[in-house]
Amino acid sequence: MRADSGTSTFMHVLAVALVFSLLGLALLAFIHSVRLEDRISTETPYVIELKKTYSKDSLDVLKNWLNGQSGIVKGSIQLLNKEEALKEMTADPRVDISIAPGENPFYDILMIGLDPSQDQQFTIKKIQEYLKTQSIVNMAGDHVALKPELTKTIGKVKTVFIFITLLTAILAFLVTGYLVRIYIRTKFDVIQLWRLLGSTEENITKPYIRIAITHGLASSLMAIGLMGLAMLALFYLSPWIYNLIDLKNFVVVMLVLLVIGPTLHILGIRRALNSYLNK
């Protein structure tokens, strides 16, 4: 009997944890989508491609001018030479490049961090005007964060994540309530015995509230563990998406789950007990 009870409790906790983990992932995705555009504009550098050959003095002049601009993050200017680019690309098994020995199709590039607190469009226009006077520059593209298509896409992503978060929240509420009612139904004979012995509704409810808190915390902790495994899989399968994840947001989601777990179980226990005790 105890083994059956332990198995039943574990399956209850596991089922709720699976739903909570989906809710946590959806909530985590929604929180990140709120500031996704700012994150992309901050972490995506503005790129200047240099010509195949140039003098070090000309490069120093260009870097000194860029460092003096207010719209550029101080210390963010980095030079990625073509040898490093070739090494990175050939080392990536997902990239199929056919290059003759001694050949290098890449160019040296300057990567610049734009200050998101200032007008990035104005900063880029100012940079592009100056680059027209520099003979060492091959080309400079538009910044991805300034493209209107990005804003529209992020708006759609936010809408989708809001819908998914609400859907998983409703699912978590329904599943938790259903499983709690099944649990209380298995204890119906005990509850009826307590009522015949004259126990008050409060005395009957108290031990089940403690059980609800325990089950809720266990489900939340297991859900956090499942989310951690999902993050680990994301790290290996899509590192670029993983790098967009903010640890602070993950901690916020953890705290939300630790609150939601016991709360939904307590609400479910009270509703189930009230329906039985008031028959």
PDB file of C-alpha atoms in Angstrom:
ATOM      1  CA  MET A   1       0.000   0.000   0.000  1.00  0.00           C
ATOM      2  CA  ARG A   2       2.797   2.414   0.899  1.00  0.00           C
ATOM      3  CA  ALA A   3       4.639   1.545  -2.300  1.00  0.00           C
ATOM      4  CA  ASP A   4       1.494   2.219  -4.326  1.00  0.00           C
ATOM      5  CA  SER A   5       0.978   5.499  -2.489  1.00  0.00           C
ATOM      6  CA  GLY A   6       4.592   6.533  -3.105  1.00  0.00           C
ATOM      7  CA  THR A   7       4.328   5.694  -6.796  1.00  0.00           C
ATOM      8  CA  SER A   8       1.070   7.629  -7.077  1.00  0.00           C
ATOM      9  CA  THR A   9       2.628  10.661  -5.385  1.00  0.00           C
ATOM     10  CA  PHE A  10       5.672  10.536  -7.671  1.00  0.00           C
ATOM     11  CA  MET A  11       3.506  10.336 -10.791  1.00  0.00           C
ATOM     12  CA  HIS A  12       1.439  13.266  -9.505  1.00  0.00           C
ATOM     13  CA  VAL A  13       4.554  15.381  -8.935  1.00  0.00           C
ATOM     14  CA  LEU A  14       6.070  14.355 -12.287  1.00  0.00           C
ATOM     15  CA  ALA A  15       2.921  15.134 -14.280  1.00  0.00           C
ATOM     16  CA  VAL A  16       2.590  18.584 -12.698  1.00  0.00           C
ATOM     17  CA  ALA A  17       6.334  19.208 -13.126  1.00  0.00           C
ATOM     18  CA  LEU A  18       6.120  18.517 -16.857  1.00  0.00           C
ATOM     19  CA  VAL A  19       3.342  21.085 -17.243  1.00  0.00           C
ATOM     20  CA  PHE A  20       5.164  23.579 -15.005  1.00  0.00           C
ATOM     21  CA  SER A  21       8.349  23.175 -17.056  1.00  0.00           C
ATOM     22  CA  LEU A  22       6.395  24.063 -20.219  1.00  0.00           C
ATOM     23  CA  LEU A  23       4.958  27.079 -18.414  1.00  0.00           C
ATOM     24  CA  GLY A  24       8.433  28.084 -17.224  1.00  0.00           C
ATOM     25  CA  LEU A  25       9.944  27.815 -20.709  1.00  0.00           C
ATOM     26  CA  ALA A  26       7.078  29.795 -22.234  1.00  0.00           C
ATOM     27  CA  LEU A  27       7.363  32.471 -19.543  1.00  0.00           C
ATOM     28  CA  LEU A  28      11.148  32.613 -19.984  1.00  0.00           C
ATOM     29  CA  ALA A  29      10.755  33.056 -23.749  1.00  0.00           C
ATOM     30  CA  PHE A  30       8.145  35.806 -23.265  1.00  0.00           C
ATOM     31  CA  ILE A  31      10.286  37.731 -20.756  1.00  0.00           C
ATOM     32  CA  HIS A  32      13.228  37.639 -23.159  1.00  0.00           C
ATOM     33  CA  SER A  33      11.062  38.732 -26.098  1.00  0.00           C
ATOM     34  CA  VAL A  34      10.079  41.925 -24.232  1.00  0.00           C
ATOM     35  CA  ARG A  35      13.624  43.307 -24.510  1.00  0.00           C
ATOM     36  CA  LEU A  36      14.763  41.232 -27.467  1.00  0.00           C
ATOM     37  CA  GLU A  37      15.116  44.190 -29.820  1.00  0.00           C
ATOM     38  CA  ASP A  38      17.288  46.096 -27.321  1.00  0.00           C
ATOM     39  CA  ARG A  39      19.333  42.962 -26.706  1.00  0.00           C
ATOM     40  CA  ILE A  40      19.939  42.437 -30.416  1.00  0.00           C
ATOM     41  CA  SER A  41      20.884  46.083 -30.971  1.00  0.00           C
ATOM     42  CA  THR A  42      23.290  45.925 -28.032  1.00  0.00           C
ATOM     43  CA  GLU A  43      24.967  42.598 -28.757  1.00  0.00           C
ATOM     44  CA  THR A  44      24.956  42.683 -32.567  1.00  0.00           C
ATOM     45  CA  PRO A  45      27.988  44.712 -33.685  1.00  0.00           C
ATOM     46  CA  TYR A  46      28.112  47.123 -36.579  1.00  0.00           C
ATOM     47  CA  VAL A  47      30.569  45.692 -39.093  1.00  0.00           C
ATOM     48  CA  ILE A  48      33.053  47.520 -41.324  1.00  0.00           C
ATOM     49  CA  GLU A  49      34.817  45.418 -43.925  1.00  0.00           C
ATOM     50  CA  LEU A  50      38.344  46.539 -44.769  1.00  0.00           C
ATOM     51  CA  LYS A  51      40.121  46.130 -48.075  1.00  0.00           C
ATOM     52  CA  LYS A  52      42.492  43.254 -48.756  1.00  0.00           C
ATOM     53  CA  THR A  53      45.522  45.461 -48.174  1.00  0.00           C
ATOM     54  CA  TYR A  54      45.788  48.573 -46.041  1.00  0.00           C
ATOM     55  CA  SER A  55      48.327  50.376 -43.885  1.00  0.00           C
ATOM     56  CA  LYS A  56      48.423  50.121 -40.106  1.00  0.00           C
ATOM     57  CA  ASP A  57      48.549  53.929 -39.823  1.00  0.00           C
ATOM     58  CA  SER A  58      45.289  54.266 -41.769  1.00  0.00           C
ATOM     59  CA  LEU A  59      43.670  51.672 -39.516  1.00  0.00           C
ATOM     60  CA  ASP A  60      44.842  53.535 -36.397  1.00  0.00           C
ATOM     61  CA  VAL A  61      43.384  56.794 -37.733  1.00  0.00           C
ATOM     62  CA  LEU A  62      40.041  55.109 -38.343  1.00  0.00           C
ATOM     63  CA  LYS A  63      39.965  53.447 -34.904  1.00  0.00           C
ATOM     64  CA  ASN A  64      40.915  56.699 -33.144  1.00  0.00           C
ATOM     65  CA  TRP A  65      38.073  58.516 -34.881  1.00  0.00           C
ATOM     66  CA  LEU A  66      35.581  55.782 -33.995  1.00  0.00           C
ATOM     67  CA  ASN A  67      36.704  55.767 -30.350  1.00  0.00           C
ATOM     68  CA  GLY A  68      35.975  59.485 -30.182  1.00  0.00           C
ATOM     69  CA  GLN A  69      32.331  59.146 -31.212  1.00  0.00           C
ATOM     70  CA  SER A  70      29.670  59.404 -28.488  1.00  0.00           C
ATOM     71  CA  GLY A  71      27.332  56.867 -30.113  1.00  0.00           C
ATOM     72  CA  ILE A  72      29.879  54.056 -29.880  1.00  0.00           C
ATOM     73  CA  VAL A  73      30.388  52.006 -26.712  1.00  0.00           C
ATOM     74  CA  LYS A  74      33.843  52.685 -25.308  1.00  0.00           C
ATOM     75  CA  GLY A  75      36.251  49.781 -25.767  1.00  0.00           C
ATOM     76  CA  SER A  76      33.872  47.873 -28.037  1.00  0.00           C
ATOM     77  CA  ILE A  77      35.915  48.212 -31.250  1.00  0.00           C
ATOM     78  CA  GLN A  78      37.498  44.887 -32.210  1.00  0.00           C
ATOM     79  CA  LEU A  79      39.515  43.834 -35.247  1.00  0.00           C
ATOM     80  CA  LEU A  80      38.801  40.351 -36.607  1.00  0.00           C
ATOM     81  CA  ASN A  81      41.475  39.506 -39.145  1.00  0.00           C
ATOM     82  CA  LYS A  82      40.861  37.237 -42.106  1.00  0.00           C
ATOM     83  CA  GLU A  83      43.159  34.496 -40.741  1.00  0.00           C
ATOM     84  CA  GLU A  84      41.015  34.169 -37.614  1.00  0.00           C
ATOM     85  CA  ALA A  85      37.846  34.181 -39.711  1.00  0.00           C
ATOM     86  CA  LEU A  86      39.187  31.432 -41.960  1.00  0.00           C
ATOM     87  CA  LYS A  87      40.230  29.366 -38.950  1.00  0.00           C
ATOM     88  CA  GLU A  88      36.793  29.707 -37.307  1.00  0.00           C
ATOM     89  CA  MET A  89      34.879  28.854 -40.471  1.00  0.00           C
ATOM     90  CA  THR A  90      36.989  25.835 -41.413  1.00  0.00           C
ATOM     91  CA  ALA A  91      36.770  24.507 -37.841  1.00  0.00           C
ATOM     92  CA  ASP A  92      32.951  24.585 -37.912  1.00  0.00           C
ATOM     93  CA  PRO A  93      31.677  21.202 -39.179  1.00  0.00           C
ATOM     94  CA  ARG A  94      28.347  22.760 -40.182  1.00  0.00           C
ATOM     95  CA  VAL A  95      30.060  25.003 -42.765  1.00  0.00           C
ATOM     96  CA  ASP A  96      31.139  23.419 -46.041  1.00  0.00           C
ATOM     97  CA  ILE A  97      33.881  25.555 -47.622  1.00  0.00           C
ATOM     98  CA  SER A  98      36.031  24.450 -50.518  1.00  0.00           C
ATOM     99  CA  ILE A  99      39.240  26.524 -50.481  1.00  0.00           C
ATOM    100  CA  ALA A 100      42.482  25.966 -52.355  1.00  0.00           C
ATOM    101  CA  PRO A 101      45.675  25.815 -50.276  1.00  0.00           C
ATOM    102  CA  GLY A 102      46.884  29.320 -49.418  1.00  0.00           C
ATOM    103  CA  GLU A 103      43.607  30.924 -50.510  1.00  0.00           C
ATOM    104  CA  ASN A 104      41.616  33.142 -48.119  1.00  0.00           C
ATOM    105  CA  PRO A 105      38.297  34.584 -49.367  1.00  0.00           C
ATOM    106  CA  PHE A 106      37.694  36.611 -46.194  1.00  0.00           C
ATOM    107  CA  TYR A 107      38.475  40.232 -45.356  1.00  0.00           C
ATOM    108  CA  ASP A 108      39.599  41.890 -42.139  1.00  0.00           C
ATOM    109  CA  ILE A 109      36.619  43.466 -40.374  1.00  0.00           C
ATOM    110  CA  LEU A 110      36.071  45.977 -37.590  1.00  0.00           C
ATOM    111  CA  MET A 111      33.247  45.171 -35.160  1.00  0.00           C
ATOM    112  CA  ILE A 112      31.735  48.134 -33.330  1.00  0.00           C
ATOM    113  CA  GLY A 113      29.260  48.191 -30.449  1.00  0.00           C
ATOM    114  CA  LEU A 114      26.578  50.883 -30.812  1.00  0.00           C
ATOM    115  CA  ASP A 115      25.214  52.606 -27.728  1.00  0.00           C
ATOM    116  CA  PRO A 116      21.472  51.680 -27.489  1.00  0.00           C
ATOM    117  CA  SER A 117      20.774  54.717 -25.295  1.00  0.00           C
ATOM    118  CA  GLN A 118      21.563  57.035 -28.212  1.00  0.00           C
ATOM    119  CA  ASP A 119      20.138  57.423 -31.710  1.00  0.00           C
ATOM    120  CA  GLN A 120      21.762  54.465 -33.463  1.00  0.00           C
ATOM    121  CA  GLN A 121      20.493  55.492 -36.882  1.00  0.00           C
ATOM    122  CA  PHE A 122      22.148  58.894 -36.538  1.00  0.00           C
ATOM    123  CA  THR A 123      25.371  57.247 -35.328  1.00  0.00           C
ATOM    124  CA  ILE A 124      25.467  54.886 -38.324  1.00  0.00           C
ATOM    125  CA  LYS A 125      24.829  57.708 -40.794  1.00  0.00           C
ATOM    126  CA  LYS A 126      27.666  59.688 -39.228  1.00  0.00           C
ATOM    127  CA  ILE A 127      29.985  56.667 -39.470  1.00  0.00           C
ATOM    128  CA  GLN A 128      29.022  55.986 -43.086  1.00  0.00           C
ATOM    129  CA  GLU A 129      29.685  59.595 -44.072  1.00  0.00           C
ATOM    130  CA  TYR A 130      33.143  59.442 -42.533  1.00  0.00           C
ATOM    131  CA  LEU A 131      33.935  56.061 -44.111  1.00  0.00           C
ATOM    132  CA  LYS A 132      33.450  57.585 -47.574  1.00  0.00           C
ATOM    133  CA  THR A 133      36.676  59.508 -46.952  1.00  0.00           C
ATOM    134  CA  GLN A 134      38.636  56.410 -45.915  1.00  0.00           C
ATOM    135  CA  SER A 135      40.427  54.483 -48.658  1.00  0.00           C
ATOM    136  CA  ILE A 136      40.943  51.365 -46.517  1.00  0.00           C
ATOM    137  CA  VAL A 137      37.207  50.609 -46.225  1.00  0.00           C
ATOM    138  CA  ASN A 138      35.710  48.085 -48.617  1.00  0.00           C
ATOM    139  CA  MET A 139      32.093  48.239 -47.410  1.00  0.00           C
ATOM    140  CA  ALA A 140      29.860  48.818 -44.360  1.00  0.00           C
ATOM    141  CA  GLY A 141      26.348  47.459 -44.099  1.00  0.00           C
ATOM    142  CA  ASP A 142      23.205  48.544 -42.246  1.00  0.00           C
ATOM    143  CA  HIS A 143      22.725  47.503 -38.644  1.00  0.00           C
ATOM    144  CA  VAL A 144      20.257  44.642 -38.256  1.00  0.00           C
ATOM    145  CA  ALA A 145      18.438  46.335 -35.325  1.00  0.00           C
ATOM    146  CA  LEU A 146      17.422  49.279 -37.532  1.00  0.00           C
ATOM    147  CA  LYS A 147      15.607  47.184 -40.127  1.00  0.00           C
ATOM    148  CA  PRO A 148      11.791  47.617 -39.900  1.00  0.00           C
ATOM    149  CA  GLU A 149      11.319  43.922 -40.650  1.00  0.00           C
ATOM    150  CA  LEU A 150      13.007  43.093 -37.338  1.00  0.00           C
ATOM    151  CA  THR A 151      10.546  45.204 -35.334  1.00  0.00           C
ATOM    152  CA  LYS A 152       7.561  43.546 -37.053  1.00  0.00           C
ATOM    153  CA  THR A 153       9.008  40.077 -36.534  1.00  0.00           C
ATOM    154  CA  ILE A 154       9.721  40.689 -32.838  1.00  0.00           C
ATOM    155  CA  GLY A 155       6.166  42.028 -32.400  1.00  0.00           C
ATOM    156  CA  LYS A 156       4.778  38.792 -33.837  1.00  0.00           C
ATOM    157  CA  VAL A 157       7.114  36.745 -31.628  1.00  0.00           C
ATOM    158  CA  LYS A 158       5.864  38.584 -28.528  1.00  0.00           C
ATOM    159  CA  THR A 159       2.244  37.893 -29.469  1.00  0.00           C
ATOM    160  CA  VAL A 160       2.954  34.193 -29.986  1.00  0.00           C
ATOM    161  CA  PHE A 161       4.810  33.909 -26.673  1.00  0.00           C
ATOM    162  CA  ILE A 162       2.003  35.722 -24.792  1.00  0.00           C
ATOM    163  CA  PHE A 163      -0.529  33.259 -26.222  1.00  0.00           C
ATOM    164  CA  ILE A 164       1.659  30.236 -25.389  1.00  0.00           C
ATOM    165  CA  THR A 165       2.307  31.500 -21.848  1.00  0.00           C
ATOM    166  CA  LEU A 166      -1.413  32.042 -21.179  1.00  0.00           C
ATOM    167  CA  LEU A 167      -2.238  28.654 -22.674  1.00  0.00           C
ATOM    168  CA  THR A 168       0.321  26.820 -20.543  1.00  0.00           C
ATOM    169  CA  ALA A 169      -0.789  28.754 -17.439  1.00  0.00           C
ATOM    170  CA  ILE A 170      -4.394  27.634 -17.985  1.00  0.00           C
ATOM    171  CA  LEU A 171      -3.170  24.092 -18.634  1.00  0.00           C
ATOM    172  CA  ALA A 172      -1.142  24.122 -15.407  1.00  0.00           C
ATOM    173  CA  PHE A 173      -4.193  25.317 -13.445  1.00  0.00           C
ATOM    174  CA  LEU A 174      -6.480  22.657 -14.922  1.00  0.00           C
ATOM    175  CA  VAL A 175      -4.001  19.762 -14.619  1.00  0.00           C
ATOM    176  CA  THR A 176      -3.063  20.640 -11.042  1.00  0.00           C
ATOM    177  CA  GLY A 177      -6.709  20.968 -10.017  1.00  0.00           C
ATOM    178  CA  TYR A 178      -7.622  17.673 -11.664  1.00  0.00           C
ATOM    179  CA  LEU A 179      -4.770  15.724 -10.059  1.00  0.00           C
ATOM    180  CA  VAL A 180      -5.502  17.238  -6.645  1.00  0.00           C
ATOM    181  CA  ARG A 181      -9.170  16.203  -6.913  1.00  0.00           C
ATOM    182  CA  ILE A 182      -8.093  12.647  -7.752  1.00  0.00           C
ATOM    183  CA  TYR A 183      -5.780  12.656  -4.720  1.00  0.00           C
ATOM    184  CA  ILE A 184      -8.541  13.891  -2.400  1.00  0.00           C
ATOM    185  CA  ARG A 185     -10.928  11.298  -3.843  1.00  0.00           C
ATOM    186  CA  THR A 186      -8.551   8.531  -2.717  1.00  0.00           C
ATOM    187  CA  LYS A 187      -8.701   9.998   0.805  1.00  0.00           C
ATOM    188  CA  PHE A 188     -12.475  10.316   0.861  1.00  0.00           C
ATOM    189  CA  ASP A 189     -12.981   7.443   3.354  1.00  0.00           C
ATOM    190  CA  VAL A 190     -10.474   9.006   5.776  1.00  0.00           C
ATOM    191  CA  ILE A 191     -12.102  12.417   5.443  1.00  0.00           C
ATOM    192  CA  GLN A 192     -15.549  10.919   6.113  1.00  0.00           C
ATOM    193  CA  LEU A 193     -14.180   9.137   9.179  1.00  0.00           C
ATOM    194  CA  TRP A 194     -12.806  12.414  10.549  1.00  0.00           C
ATOM    195  CA  ARG A 195     -16.171  14.057  10.026  1.00  0.00           C
ATOM    196  CA  LEU A 196     -17.967  11.229  11.906  1.00  0.00           C
ATOM    197  CA  LEU A 197     -15.475  11.648  14.762  1.00  0.00           C
ATOM    198  CA  GLY A 198     -16.444  15.323  15.003  1.00  0.00           C
ATOM    199  CA  SER A 199     -13.347  16.964  13.489  1.00  0.00           C
ATOM    200  CA  THR A 200     -13.820  20.528  12.308  1.00  0.00           C
ATOM    201  CA  GLU A 201     -13.307  21.506   8.681  1.00  0.00           C
ATOM    202  CA  GLU A 202     -10.158  23.417   9.669  1.00  0.00           C
ATOM    203  CA  ASN A 203      -8.617  20.391  11.403  1.00  0.00           C
ATOM    204  CA  ILE A 204      -9.373  18.204   8.385  1.00  0.00           C
ATOM    205  CA  THR A 205      -7.918  20.733   5.958  1.00  0.00           C
ATOM    206  CA  LYS A 206      -4.634  21.513   7.780  1.00  0.00           C
ATOM    207  CA  PRO A 207      -2.724  18.266   7.067  1.00  0.00           C
ATOM    208  CA  TYR A 208      -3.745  18.342   3.411  1.00  0.00           C
ATOM    209  CA  ILE A 209      -2.553  21.932   3.100  1.00  0.00           C
ATOM    210  CA  ARG A 210       0.875  20.805   4.316  1.00  0.00           C
ATOM    211  CA  ILE A 211       0.815  17.968   1.768  1.00  0.00           C
ATOM    212  CA  ALA A 212      -0.210  20.465  -0.931  1.00  0.00           C
ATOM    213  CA  ILE A 213       2.764  22.703  -0.107  1.00  0.00           C
ATOM    214  CA  THR A 214       5.119  19.705  -0.217  1.00  0.00           C
ATOM    215  CA  HIS A 215       3.749  18.453  -3.538  1.00  0.00           C
ATOM    216  CA  GLY A 216       3.788  21.963  -4.970  1.00  0.00           C
ATOM    217  CA  LEU A 217       7.405  22.628  -4.029  1.00  0.00           C
ATOM    218  CA  ALA A 218       8.476  19.188  -5.286  1.00  0.00           C
ATOM    219  CA  SER A 219       6.727  19.801  -8.617  1.00  0.00           C
ATOM    220  CA  SER A 220       8.290  23.254  -8.949  1.00  0.00           C
ATOM    221  CA  LEU A 221      11.791  22.001  -8.157  1.00  0.00           C
ATOM    222  CA  MET A 222      11.431  19.133 -10.615  1.00  0.00           C
ATOM    223  CA  ALA A 223      10.142  21.577 -13.257  1.00  0.00           C
ATOM    224  CA  ILE A 224      13.194  23.798 -12.675  1.00  0.00           C
ATOM    225  CA  GLY A 225      15.410  20.744 -13.142  1.00  0.00           C
ATOM    226  CA  LEU A 226      13.660  19.898 -16.427  1.00  0.00           C
ATOM    227  CA  MET A 227      14.115  23.493 -17.568  1.00  0.00           C
ATOM    228  CA  GLY A 228      17.814  23.208 -16.741  1.00  0.00           C
ATOM    229  CA  LEU A 229      18.070  20.104 -18.918  1.00  0.00           C
ATOM    230  CA  ALA A 230      16.303  21.984 -21.730  1.00  0.00           C
ATOM    231  CA  MET A 231      18.804  24.842 -21.383  1.00  0.00           C
ATOM    232  CA  LEU A 232      21.667  22.349 -21.516  1.00  0.00           C
ATOM    233  CA  ALA A 233      20.281  20.822 -24.709  1.00  0.00           C
ATOM    234  CA  LEU A 234      19.869  24.312 -26.167  1.00  0.00           C
ATOM    235  CA  PHE A 235      23.501  25.080 -25.345  1.00  0.00           C
ATOM    236  CA  TYR A 236      24.676  22.214 -27.541  1.00  0.00           C
ATOM    237  CA  LEU A 237      22.040  22.419 -30.290  1.00  0.00           C
ATOM    238  CA  SER A 238      21.694  26.208 -30.720  1.00  0.00           C
ATOM    239  CA  PRO A 239      24.482  28.089 -28.907  1.00  0.00           C
ATOM    240  CA  TRP A 240      23.499  31.434 -30.458  1.00  0.00           C
ATOM    241  CA  ILE A 241      20.004  31.203 -28.928  1.00  0.00           C
ATOM    242  CA  TYR A 242      21.474  30.073 -25.606  1.00  0.00           C
ATOM    243  CA  ASN A 243      23.717  33.165 -25.564  1.00  0.00           C
ATOM    244  CA  LEU A 244      20.626  35.389 -25.701  1.00  0.00           C
ATOM    245  CA  ILE A 245      19.334  33.960 -22.412  1.00  0.00           C
ATOM    246  CA  ASP A 246      19.783  36.234 -19.395  1.00  0.00           C
ATOM    247  CA  LEU A 247      20.498  34.427 -16.115  1.00  0.00           C
ATOM    248  CA  LYS A 248      18.477  37.034 -14.193  1.00  0.00           C
ATOM    249  CA  ASN A 249      15.360  36.165 -16.187  1.00  0.00           C
ATOM    250  CA  PHE A 250      15.917  32.468 -15.502  1.00  0.00           C
ATOM    251  CA  VAL A 251      16.099  33.201 -11.750  1.00  0.00           C
ATOM    252  CA  VAL A 252      12.857  35.224 -11.990  1.00  0.00           C
ATOM    253  CA  VAL A 253      11.106  32.285 -13.669  1.00  0.00           C
ATOM    254  CA  MET A 254      12.446  29.948 -10.961  1.00  0.00           C
ATOM    255  CA  LEU A 255      10.952  32.149  -8.230  1.00  0.00           C
ATOM    256  CA  VAL A 256       7.639  32.353 -10.094  1.00  0.00           C
ATOM    257  CA  LEU A 257       7.453  28.557 -10.341  1.00  0.00           C
ATOM    258  CA  LEU A 258       8.326  28.156  -6.647  1.00  0.00           C
ATOM    259  CA  VAL A 259       5.378  30.413  -5.818  1.00  0.00           C
ATOM    260  CA  ILE A 260       2.906  29.029  -8.379  1.00  0.00           C
ATOM    261  CA  GLY A 261       3.507  25.373  -7.455  1.00  0.00           C
ATOM    262  CA  PRO A 262       2.359  25.479  -3.809  1.00  0.00           C
ATOM    263  CA  THR A 263      -0.282  28.140  -4.554  1.00  0.00           C
ATOM    264  CA  LEU A 264      -2.090  26.083  -7.205  1.00  0.00           C
ATOM    265  CA  HIS A 265      -1.919  22.980  -5.023  1.00  0.00           C
ATOM    266  CA  ILE A 266      -3.345  24.829  -2.021  1.00  0.00           C
ATOM    267  CA  LEU A 267      -6.164  26.295  -4.129  1.00  0.00           C
ATOM    268  CA  GLY A 268      -6.891  22.857  -5.577  1.00  0.00           C
ATOM    269  CA  ILE A 269      -6.909  21.193  -2.144  1.00  0.00           C
ATOM    270  CA  ARG A 270      -9.284  23.812  -0.692  1.00  0.00           C
ATOM    271  CA  ARG A 271     -11.692  23.556  -3.634  1.00  0.00           C
ATOM    272  CA  ALA A 272     -11.678  19.746  -3.555  1.00  0.00           C
ATOM    273  CA  LEU A 273     -12.163  19.561   0.217  1.00  0.00           C
ATOM    274  CA  ASN A 274     -14.945  22.153   0.165  1.00  0.00           C
ATOM    275  CA  SER A 275     -16.816  20.184  -2.475  1.00  0.00           C
ATOM    276  CA  TYR A 276     -16.555  16.987  -0.394  1.00  0.00           C
ATOM    277  CA  LEU A 277     -17.161  18.494   3.030  1.00  0.00           C
ATOM    278  CA  ASN A 278     -20.201  20.511   1.913  1.00  0.00           C
ATOM    279  CA  LYS A 279     -22.025  17.591   0.283  1.00  0.00           C
TER     280      LYS A 279
END
